[in-house]
Amino acid sequence: MTSPSCEKWLSLIGIGEDGIEALTPAARKLLAQAQLVVGGARHLTLAGPLAGKTMTWPSPIADAIPQILARRGFPVCVLASGDPFFYGIGGLLSAHVGPDEMQCVPAPSAFSLAAARLLWSLQDCCLVSLHGREFERIIPALQPGAKILSLSWDETTPPRLAKLLCERGLGLSRIVVMEAMGGPRERMRTSSAETFSMEGIDPLNLVAIEIAATAQSRILPVVSGLADSWFETDGQLTKREVRAVALSSLAPRRGELLWDAGAGSGSIAIEWLLCDPANRAIAIEARADRASRIARNALRLGVPHLEIITGTAPEVFANLPRPNAIFIGGGASNTHLLDKAFAVLPQGGRLVVNAVTIETEAELISRFKAQGGDLLRIDIARANPLGSYHGWRPALPVTQWSVTKL
């Protein structure tokens, strides 16, 4: 082994199905100089024969990091598919090795190859990875006219997507299964979702979807305030109009964390997550049956990453990551809960509390006088049959207190 160097010792190289011959001269030189080459078995075969020692990724992949770092200062090469920083290994490695030690030579990503084959403008596409991620995350992307490029988990993903589209009234949508792109085994096949019957799909595939919606299609709106019928509930549900106001008051920002305390059916936490794919939420619910119902709602509405804690607030607060916002839709008469919720918020954090009882309303009025914020009274009435005519049937008024911690 040669002596260590302070130069960039770790090379991250993207490789495609066209193998080593398609790599740039600079990438091939780095590969030839490496004393250790790390990658999946497929990547190592595509790059072979290799002069240095090789290591296939263990499971979990993170177990390889100490072995790579142990060679710090010696030439090491990591192989990855396409662009390593596009749903790839780059993010994991860069958490341990800085730009002064690592260089990256990317190849075209699977998304770029797919867009080039389909003549789709990449900036107009929704890019999704279902590889190692929850399948249901694609549901919010199913919008009329959308062009979606989705990395598959394996050969089971395309038929599963076709089935999902049909279940949501999107059976006329076009599906293009793109297999082993960039190499000699490349193949493209097209079908509608409702007639999908492809056999022998290569596990290495990407699915392109062009959404065709009808009036009967089940499409998630892109604004807050989903119809109450979208949620399974036992009656513990923040109703549509009140929910829309609550989310406006919570003011979600990209990547922020919400605690939904006393989550009921989980509607507030679910819609918080639907605001942006980077958002995080924790639903806190004391009853196990309601916690299970929240999980079903989250899965059906495309946010399976909602974290659900079965426990009582504020007792569970101590073990949770600090939130940017907290919503309390029930139990707000508990002054200890309100005190703890406000105390745990960071500067700039938002607390939104809804009340329907007179006693809880009185508590919110008292806090509004002492701490400021905004106090709203939300009165909703719906038209209902009244004999052969219609009349207004009012819902219980809701008092909402919202405050930002300064």
Coordinates of C-alpha atoms in Angstrom, one line a residue:
M1 CA 0.0 0.0 0.0
T2 CA 1.3 3.4 -0.9
S3 CA 1.7 6.1 1.7
P4 CA -1.4 8.2 2.5
S5 CA -2.0 11.5 0.8
C6 CA -3.9 14.7 1.9
E7 CA -5.4 15.1 -1.5
K8 CA -9.0 14.0 -2.4
W9 CA -8.6 10.3 -1.6
L10 CA -12.2 9.3 -2.1
S11 CA -13.7 9.2 -5.7
L12 CA -17.4 8.7 -6.2
I13 CA -18.1 7.6 -9.8
G14 CA -21.4 7.2 -11.5
I15 CA -21.6 4.3 -13.9
G16 CA -24.3 3.3 -16.3
E17 CA -25.4 0.0 -18.0
D18 CA -23.0 0.8 -20.8
G19 CA -20.1 0.0 -18.4
I20 CA -16.6 1.2 -18.1
E21 CA -16.2 2.1 -21.8
A22 CA -18.7 5.0 -21.3
L23 CA -16.7 6.5 -18.4
T24 CA -14.6 9.6 -19.0
P25 CA -10.8 9.2 -19.2
A26 CA -10.6 10.9 -15.8
A27 CA -13.0 8.5 -14.2
R28 CA -11.2 5.5 -15.7
K29 CA -7.9 6.8 -14.3
L30 CA -9.4 7.2 -10.8
L31 CA -10.8 3.7 -11.0
A32 CA -7.5 2.2 -12.1
Q33 CA -5.6 4.0 -9.3
A34 CA -8.0 2.9 -6.5
Q35 CA -6.6 0.5 -3.9
L36 CA -10.2 -0.3 -2.9
V37 CA -13.3 -0.2 -5.1
V38 CA -16.7 -0.3 -3.4
G39 CA -20.1 -0.8 -5.1
G40 CA -23.0 -3.2 -5.7
A41 CA -22.2 -6.5 -7.4
R42 CA -23.7 -5.1 -10.6
H43 CA -21.5 -2.0 -10.5
L44 CA -18.3 -4.0 -9.9
T45 CA -19.1 -6.3 -12.8
L46 CA -19.8 -3.3 -15.1
A47 CA -16.5 -1.7 -14.2
G48 CA -14.4 -4.9 -14.3
P49 CA -11.8 -6.3 -14.4
L50 CA -10.4 -4.2 -11.5
A51 CA -6.8 -4.2 -10.3
G52 CA -7.6 -3.1 -6.7
K53 CA -9.4 -4.8 -3.9
T54 CA -13.2 -4.8 -4.2
M55 CA -16.0 -4.7 -1.6
T56 CA -19.7 -5.1 -2.3
W57 CA -22.1 -3.1 -0.2
P58 CA -23.1 -4.9 3.1
S59 CA -26.6 -4.7 4.5
P60 CA -27.2 -2.2 5.8
I61 CA -25.0 0.0 3.5
A62 CA -24.0 2.2 6.4
D63 CA -21.9 -0.7 7.8
A64 CA -19.4 0.0 5.0
I65 CA -18.7 3.6 6.2
P66 CA -16.2 2.7 8.9
Q67 CA -14.3 0.4 6.5
I68 CA -14.1 3.2 3.9
L69 CA -13.0 5.8 6.5
A70 CA -10.4 3.5 7.8
R71 CA -8.6 4.0 4.4
R72 CA -8.7 7.8 4.7
G73 CA -5.8 9.2 2.7
F74 CA -5.4 6.2 0.4
P75 CA -7.1 6.1 -3.0
V76 CA -10.6 4.6 -2.7
C77 CA -13.3 4.6 -5.4
V78 CA -17.1 4.1 -4.8
L79 CA -19.3 3.2 -7.7
A80 CA -22.9 4.2 -8.0
S81 CA -25.7 4.2 -10.6
G82 CA -25.8 7.3 -12.7
D83 CA -25.7 10.5 -10.7
P84 CA -24.7 9.5 -7.1
F85 CA -26.3 12.7 -5.7
F86 CA -29.7 12.1 -7.2
Y87 CA -31.4 9.5 -4.9
G88 CA -28.0 7.9 -4.6
I89 CA -25.2 7.1 -2.1
G90 CA -23.7 10.6 -2.4
G91 CA -25.7 12.0 0.5
L92 CA -24.6 9.2 2.9
L93 CA -20.9 9.6 2.0
S94 CA -20.9 13.4 2.2
A95 CA -22.2 13.2 5.8
H96 CA -18.8 11.7 6.7
V97 CA -16.4 13.0 4.1
G98 CA -16.1 16.7 3.0
P99 CA -15.5 18.2 -0.4
D100 CA -11.8 18.7 0.5
E101 CA -11.5 14.9 0.6
M102 CA -14.0 13.6 -2.0
Q103 CA -14.6 14.2 -5.7
C104 CA -17.6 13.0 -7.7
V105 CA -17.7 12.2 -11.4
P106 CA -21.4 11.6 -12.2
A107 CA -23.0 9.9 -15.2
P108 CA -26.5 10.7 -16.6
S109 CA -29.2 9.8 -14.0
A110 CA -32.0 7.4 -14.9
F111 CA -34.3 10.4 -14.9
S112 CA -32.2 12.2 -17.5
L113 CA -32.0 9.1 -19.6
A114 CA -35.8 8.6 -19.4
A115 CA -36.5 12.2 -20.3
A116 CA -34.2 12.0 -23.3
R117 CA -35.9 8.8 -24.5
L118 CA -39.4 10.3 -24.1
L119 CA -38.5 13.8 -25.2
W120 CA -39.9 15.2 -22.0
S121 CA -38.5 18.4 -20.5
L122 CA -37.1 17.2 -17.2
Q123 CA -38.0 20.4 -15.3
D124 CA -41.7 19.7 -16.1
C125 CA -41.6 16.2 -14.7
C126 CA -42.3 15.0 -11.1
L127 CA -39.4 12.9 -10.1
V128 CA -40.1 10.2 -7.5
S129 CA -38.1 7.3 -6.1
L130 CA -39.9 4.2 -4.9
H131 CA -36.6 2.4 -4.4
G132 CA -36.3 1.7 -0.7
R133 CA -39.1 4.2 0.0
E134 CA -42.8 3.9 0.9
F135 CA -44.9 3.1 -2.2
E136 CA -47.7 5.4 -1.2
R137 CA -45.5 8.5 -1.4
I138 CA -46.4 8.7 -5.1
I139 CA -50.1 9.4 -4.4
P140 CA -49.8 13.2 -4.1
A141 CA -48.1 13.3 -7.4
L142 CA -51.0 11.8 -9.2
Q143 CA -52.3 15.1 -10.7
P144 CA -54.2 15.7 -14.0
G145 CA -51.8 16.0 -16.9
A146 CA -48.7 15.2 -14.7
K147 CA -45.7 13.6 -16.2
I148 CA -44.1 11.4 -13.5
L149 CA -40.7 9.6 -13.6
S150 CA -40.5 7.0 -10.9
L151 CA -37.5 4.8 -9.9
S152 CA -38.8 1.3 -9.2
W153 CA -38.0 -1.0 -6.3
D154 CA -38.0 -4.0 -8.6
E155 CA -40.1 -5.8 -11.3
T156 CA -43.2 -5.7 -9.0
T157 CA -43.4 -1.9 -9.1
P158 CA -44.9 -1.3 -12.6
P159 CA -47.9 -3.6 -12.1
R160 CA -48.5 -2.2 -8.6
L161 CA -48.5 1.4 -10.1
A162 CA -51.0 0.3 -12.8
K163 CA -53.3 -1.2 -10.1
L164 CA -53.0 2.0 -8.0
L165 CA -53.9 4.2 -11.0
C166 CA -57.0 2.1 -11.8
E167 CA -58.1 2.2 -8.2
R168 CA -58.0 6.0 -8.3
G169 CA -60.0 6.3 -11.5
L170 CA -56.8 7.0 -13.6
G171 CA -56.9 3.8 -15.7
L172 CA -56.5 5.8 -19.0
S173 CA -53.1 7.0 -17.9
R174 CA -50.1 6.0 -20.1
I175 CA -47.4 3.9 -18.5
V176 CA -44.0 3.4 -20.1
V177 CA -41.7 0.8 -18.4
M178 CA -38.1 1.6 -19.2
E179 CA -35.7 -1.3 -18.4
A180 CA -31.9 -1.4 -18.1
M181 CA -31.5 2.0 -19.7
G182 CA -28.2 2.9 -21.3
G183 CA -27.0 -0.7 -21.9
P184 CA -27.4 -3.5 -24.4
R185 CA -30.5 -4.8 -22.6
E186 CA -32.4 -1.6 -22.8
R187 CA -36.1 -1.9 -23.5
M188 CA -39.2 0.4 -23.5
R189 CA -42.8 -0.9 -23.4
T190 CA -46.0 1.2 -23.3
S191 CA -49.5 0.4 -22.0
S192 CA -52.4 2.1 -20.4
A193 CA -52.9 1.4 -16.7
E194 CA -56.2 -0.4 -17.3
T195 CA -54.7 -2.8 -19.9
F196 CA -51.4 -3.3 -18.2
S197 CA -50.2 -6.9 -18.6
M198 CA -46.4 -6.8 -19.1
E199 CA -44.4 -10.0 -18.3
G200 CA -40.7 -10.5 -17.7
I201 CA -40.0 -7.0 -16.4
D202 CA -36.4 -6.4 -15.6
P203 CA -35.9 -5.6 -11.9
L204 CA -33.8 -2.6 -13.0
N205 CA -36.5 -0.3 -14.3
L206 CA -38.0 3.2 -14.3
V207 CA -41.7 3.9 -14.8
A208 CA -42.8 6.9 -16.7
I209 CA -46.5 7.9 -16.2
E210 CA -48.6 10.4 -18.1
I211 CA -51.7 11.0 -16.0
A212 CA -55.0 11.1 -17.8
A213 CA -57.8 12.1 -15.4
T214 CA -61.6 12.1 -15.7
A215 CA -64.4 13.7 -13.7
Q216 CA -64.6 10.5 -11.7
S217 CA -60.8 10.3 -10.8
R218 CA -59.8 10.6 -7.2
I219 CA -57.3 13.4 -7.2
L220 CA -55.8 15.0 -4.0
P221 CA -56.3 18.8 -4.1
V222 CA -53.2 20.8 -3.8
V223 CA -54.6 23.2 -1.1
S224 CA -55.4 22.5 2.5
G225 CA -58.9 21.6 3.5
L226 CA -59.6 18.1 2.1
A227 CA -63.2 17.0 2.1
D228 CA -64.1 15.2 5.4
S229 CA -65.0 12.1 3.3
W230 CA -61.4 11.5 2.5
F231 CA -60.8 10.5 6.1
E232 CA -61.8 7.4 8.0
T233 CA -63.1 8.7 11.4
D234 CA -65.1 7.8 14.5
G235 CA -66.2 11.5 14.8
Q236 CA -63.0 12.8 16.2
L237 CA -62.1 14.9 13.1
T238 CA -61.2 18.6 12.7
K239 CA -63.8 19.5 10.1
R240 CA -62.8 20.8 6.6
E241 CA -63.3 24.5 7.0
V242 CA -61.9 24.6 10.5
R243 CA -58.9 22.5 9.4
A244 CA -58.1 24.9 6.6
V245 CA -58.1 27.8 9.0
A246 CA -55.9 25.8 11.5
L247 CA -53.4 25.0 8.8
S248 CA -53.2 28.6 7.7
S249 CA -52.6 29.6 11.3
L250 CA -49.9 26.9 11.7
A251 CA -48.2 28.4 8.6
P252 CA -46.2 25.3 7.4
R253 CA -42.8 26.0 6.0
R254 CA -40.6 23.5 4.0
G255 CA -38.9 20.9 6.2
E256 CA -40.6 21.8 9.4
L257 CA -41.9 19.5 12.1
L258 CA -45.4 19.5 13.5
W259 CA -46.7 17.9 16.7
D260 CA -50.5 17.1 16.4
A261 CA -51.5 16.5 20.0
G262 CA -54.7 14.6 20.4
A263 CA -54.6 13.8 16.7
G264 CA -58.0 12.0 16.5
S265 CA -58.2 11.0 12.8
G266 CA -54.8 12.6 12.0
S267 CA -56.2 15.1 9.6
I268 CA -54.1 18.1 10.6
A269 CA -50.8 16.2 10.6
I270 CA -51.7 14.5 7.3
E271 CA -52.4 17.8 5.6
W272 CA -49.3 19.4 7.1
L273 CA -47.3 16.7 5.4
L274 CA -49.1 17.2 2.1
C275 CA -48.1 20.8 2.0
D276 CA -44.5 19.8 1.1
P277 CA -42.7 16.4 0.8
A278 CA -39.9 17.6 3.0
N279 CA -42.3 18.3 5.9
R280 CA -42.4 16.1 9.0
A281 CA -45.2 15.4 11.5
I282 CA -45.8 13.5 14.7
A283 CA -49.4 12.5 15.5
I284 CA -49.9 12.0 19.3
E285 CA -53.0 10.0 20.2
A286 CA -53.8 8.3 23.5
R287 CA -56.2 5.7 22.1
A288 CA -54.7 2.7 20.2
D289 CA -57.7 2.3 17.9
R290 CA -57.5 5.9 16.8
A291 CA -53.7 5.6 16.3
S292 CA -54.4 2.7 14.0
R293 CA -57.0 4.7 12.1
I294 CA -54.5 7.6 11.7
A295 CA -52.0 5.1 10.1
R296 CA -54.6 4.0 7.6
N297 CA -55.6 7.5 6.7
A298 CA -51.9 8.5 6.3
L299 CA -51.3 5.5 4.0
R300 CA -54.4 6.1 1.9
L301 CA -53.6 9.8 1.5
G302 CA -49.9 9.3 0.4
V303 CA -48.0 10.3 3.6
P304 CA -47.0 6.9 5.0
H305 CA -44.0 8.6 6.7
L306 CA -46.3 10.2 9.3
E307 CA -44.9 9.2 12.7
I308 CA -47.6 8.1 15.2
I309 CA -47.0 8.1 19.0
T310 CA -49.6 6.2 21.1
G311 CA -49.5 8.1 24.3
T312 CA -50.8 11.0 26.3
A313 CA -49.7 14.6 25.9
P314 CA -47.8 16.2 27.5
E315 CA -46.2 13.1 29.0
V316 CA -44.7 11.9 25.7
F317 CA -43.2 15.3 24.9
A318 CA -39.9 14.7 26.6
N319 CA -38.8 12.0 24.2
L320 CA -39.7 13.8 20.9
P321 CA -37.6 16.0 18.6
R322 CA -38.4 19.7 19.1
P323 CA -41.2 20.9 16.9
N324 CA -41.6 24.1 14.8
A325 CA -45.4 24.1 15.4
I326 CA -47.9 22.4 17.7
F327 CA -51.6 21.9 17.1
I328 CA -53.9 21.0 20.0
G329 CA -57.4 20.1 18.8
G330 CA -58.6 18.4 22.0
G331 CA -57.7 18.4 25.7
A332 CA -56.9 22.1 25.7
S333 CA -58.7 22.6 29.0
N334 CA -55.6 21.0 30.5
T335 CA -53.6 24.0 31.5
H336 CA -50.5 21.8 32.1
L337 CA -50.7 20.7 28.4
L338 CA -50.8 24.3 27.1
D339 CA -48.0 25.3 29.4
K340 CA -45.8 22.4 28.3
A341 CA -46.6 22.9 24.6
F342 CA -45.7 26.6 24.7
A343 CA -42.5 25.9 26.7
V344 CA -41.1 23.4 24.3
L345 CA -41.5 25.6 21.2
P346 CA -38.4 27.3 19.9
Q347 CA -38.3 31.0 19.2
G348 CA -40.5 31.5 16.1
G349 CA -42.5 28.4 16.9
R350 CA -46.3 28.5 16.5
L351 CA -49.0 27.1 18.8
V352 CA -52.5 26.7 17.5
V353 CA -55.3 25.6 19.8
N354 CA -59.0 24.9 19.0
A355 CA -61.8 24.9 21.6
V356 CA -65.4 24.0 21.3
T357 CA -66.4 24.0 25.0
I358 CA -67.1 27.2 27.0
E359 CA -64.6 26.2 29.6
T360 CA -61.8 25.7 27.2
E361 CA -62.8 28.9 25.4
A362 CA -62.4 30.8 28.6
E363 CA -58.9 29.4 29.1
L364 CA -57.9 30.5 25.6
I365 CA -59.3 34.0 26.1
S366 CA -57.3 34.2 29.3
R367 CA -54.1 33.2 27.5
F368 CA -54.9 35.6 24.7
K369 CA -55.0 38.5 27.1
A370 CA -51.8 37.4 28.8
Q371 CA -49.7 36.3 25.9
G372 CA -51.2 37.9 22.8
G373 CA -51.5 36.2 19.5
D374 CA -54.7 35.9 17.5
L375 CA -58.2 34.8 18.8
L376 CA -60.7 33.7 16.2
R377 CA -64.3 32.5 16.4
I378 CA -65.2 30.2 13.6
D379 CA -68.9 29.8 12.9
I380 CA -69.9 27.4 10.1
A381 CA -73.4 26.7 8.8
R382 CA -74.4 24.2 6.1
A383 CA -77.5 24.0 4.0
N384 CA -79.7 21.1 5.1
P385 CA -83.2 19.9 3.9
L386 CA -86.0 21.6 5.8
G387 CA -89.2 20.0 4.6
S388 CA -89.4 20.7 0.8
Y389 CA -86.9 23.6 1.2
H390 CA -83.5 24.1 2.8
G391 CA -82.3 25.9 5.9
W392 CA -79.0 26.6 7.6
R393 CA -77.8 24.1 10.2
P394 CA -75.0 25.6 12.3
A395 CA -72.1 23.5 13.5
L396 CA -70.7 24.0 17.0
P397 CA -68.6 27.3 16.9
V398 CA -64.9 26.8 17.3
T399 CA -62.7 29.3 19.1
Q400 CA -59.1 29.3 17.9
W401 CA -56.1 30.8 19.7
S402 CA -52.8 31.0 17.8
V403 CA -49.6 32.5 19.0
T404 CA -46.0 32.7 17.8
K405 CA -43.3 32.4 20.5
L406 CA -41.1 35.4 20.4

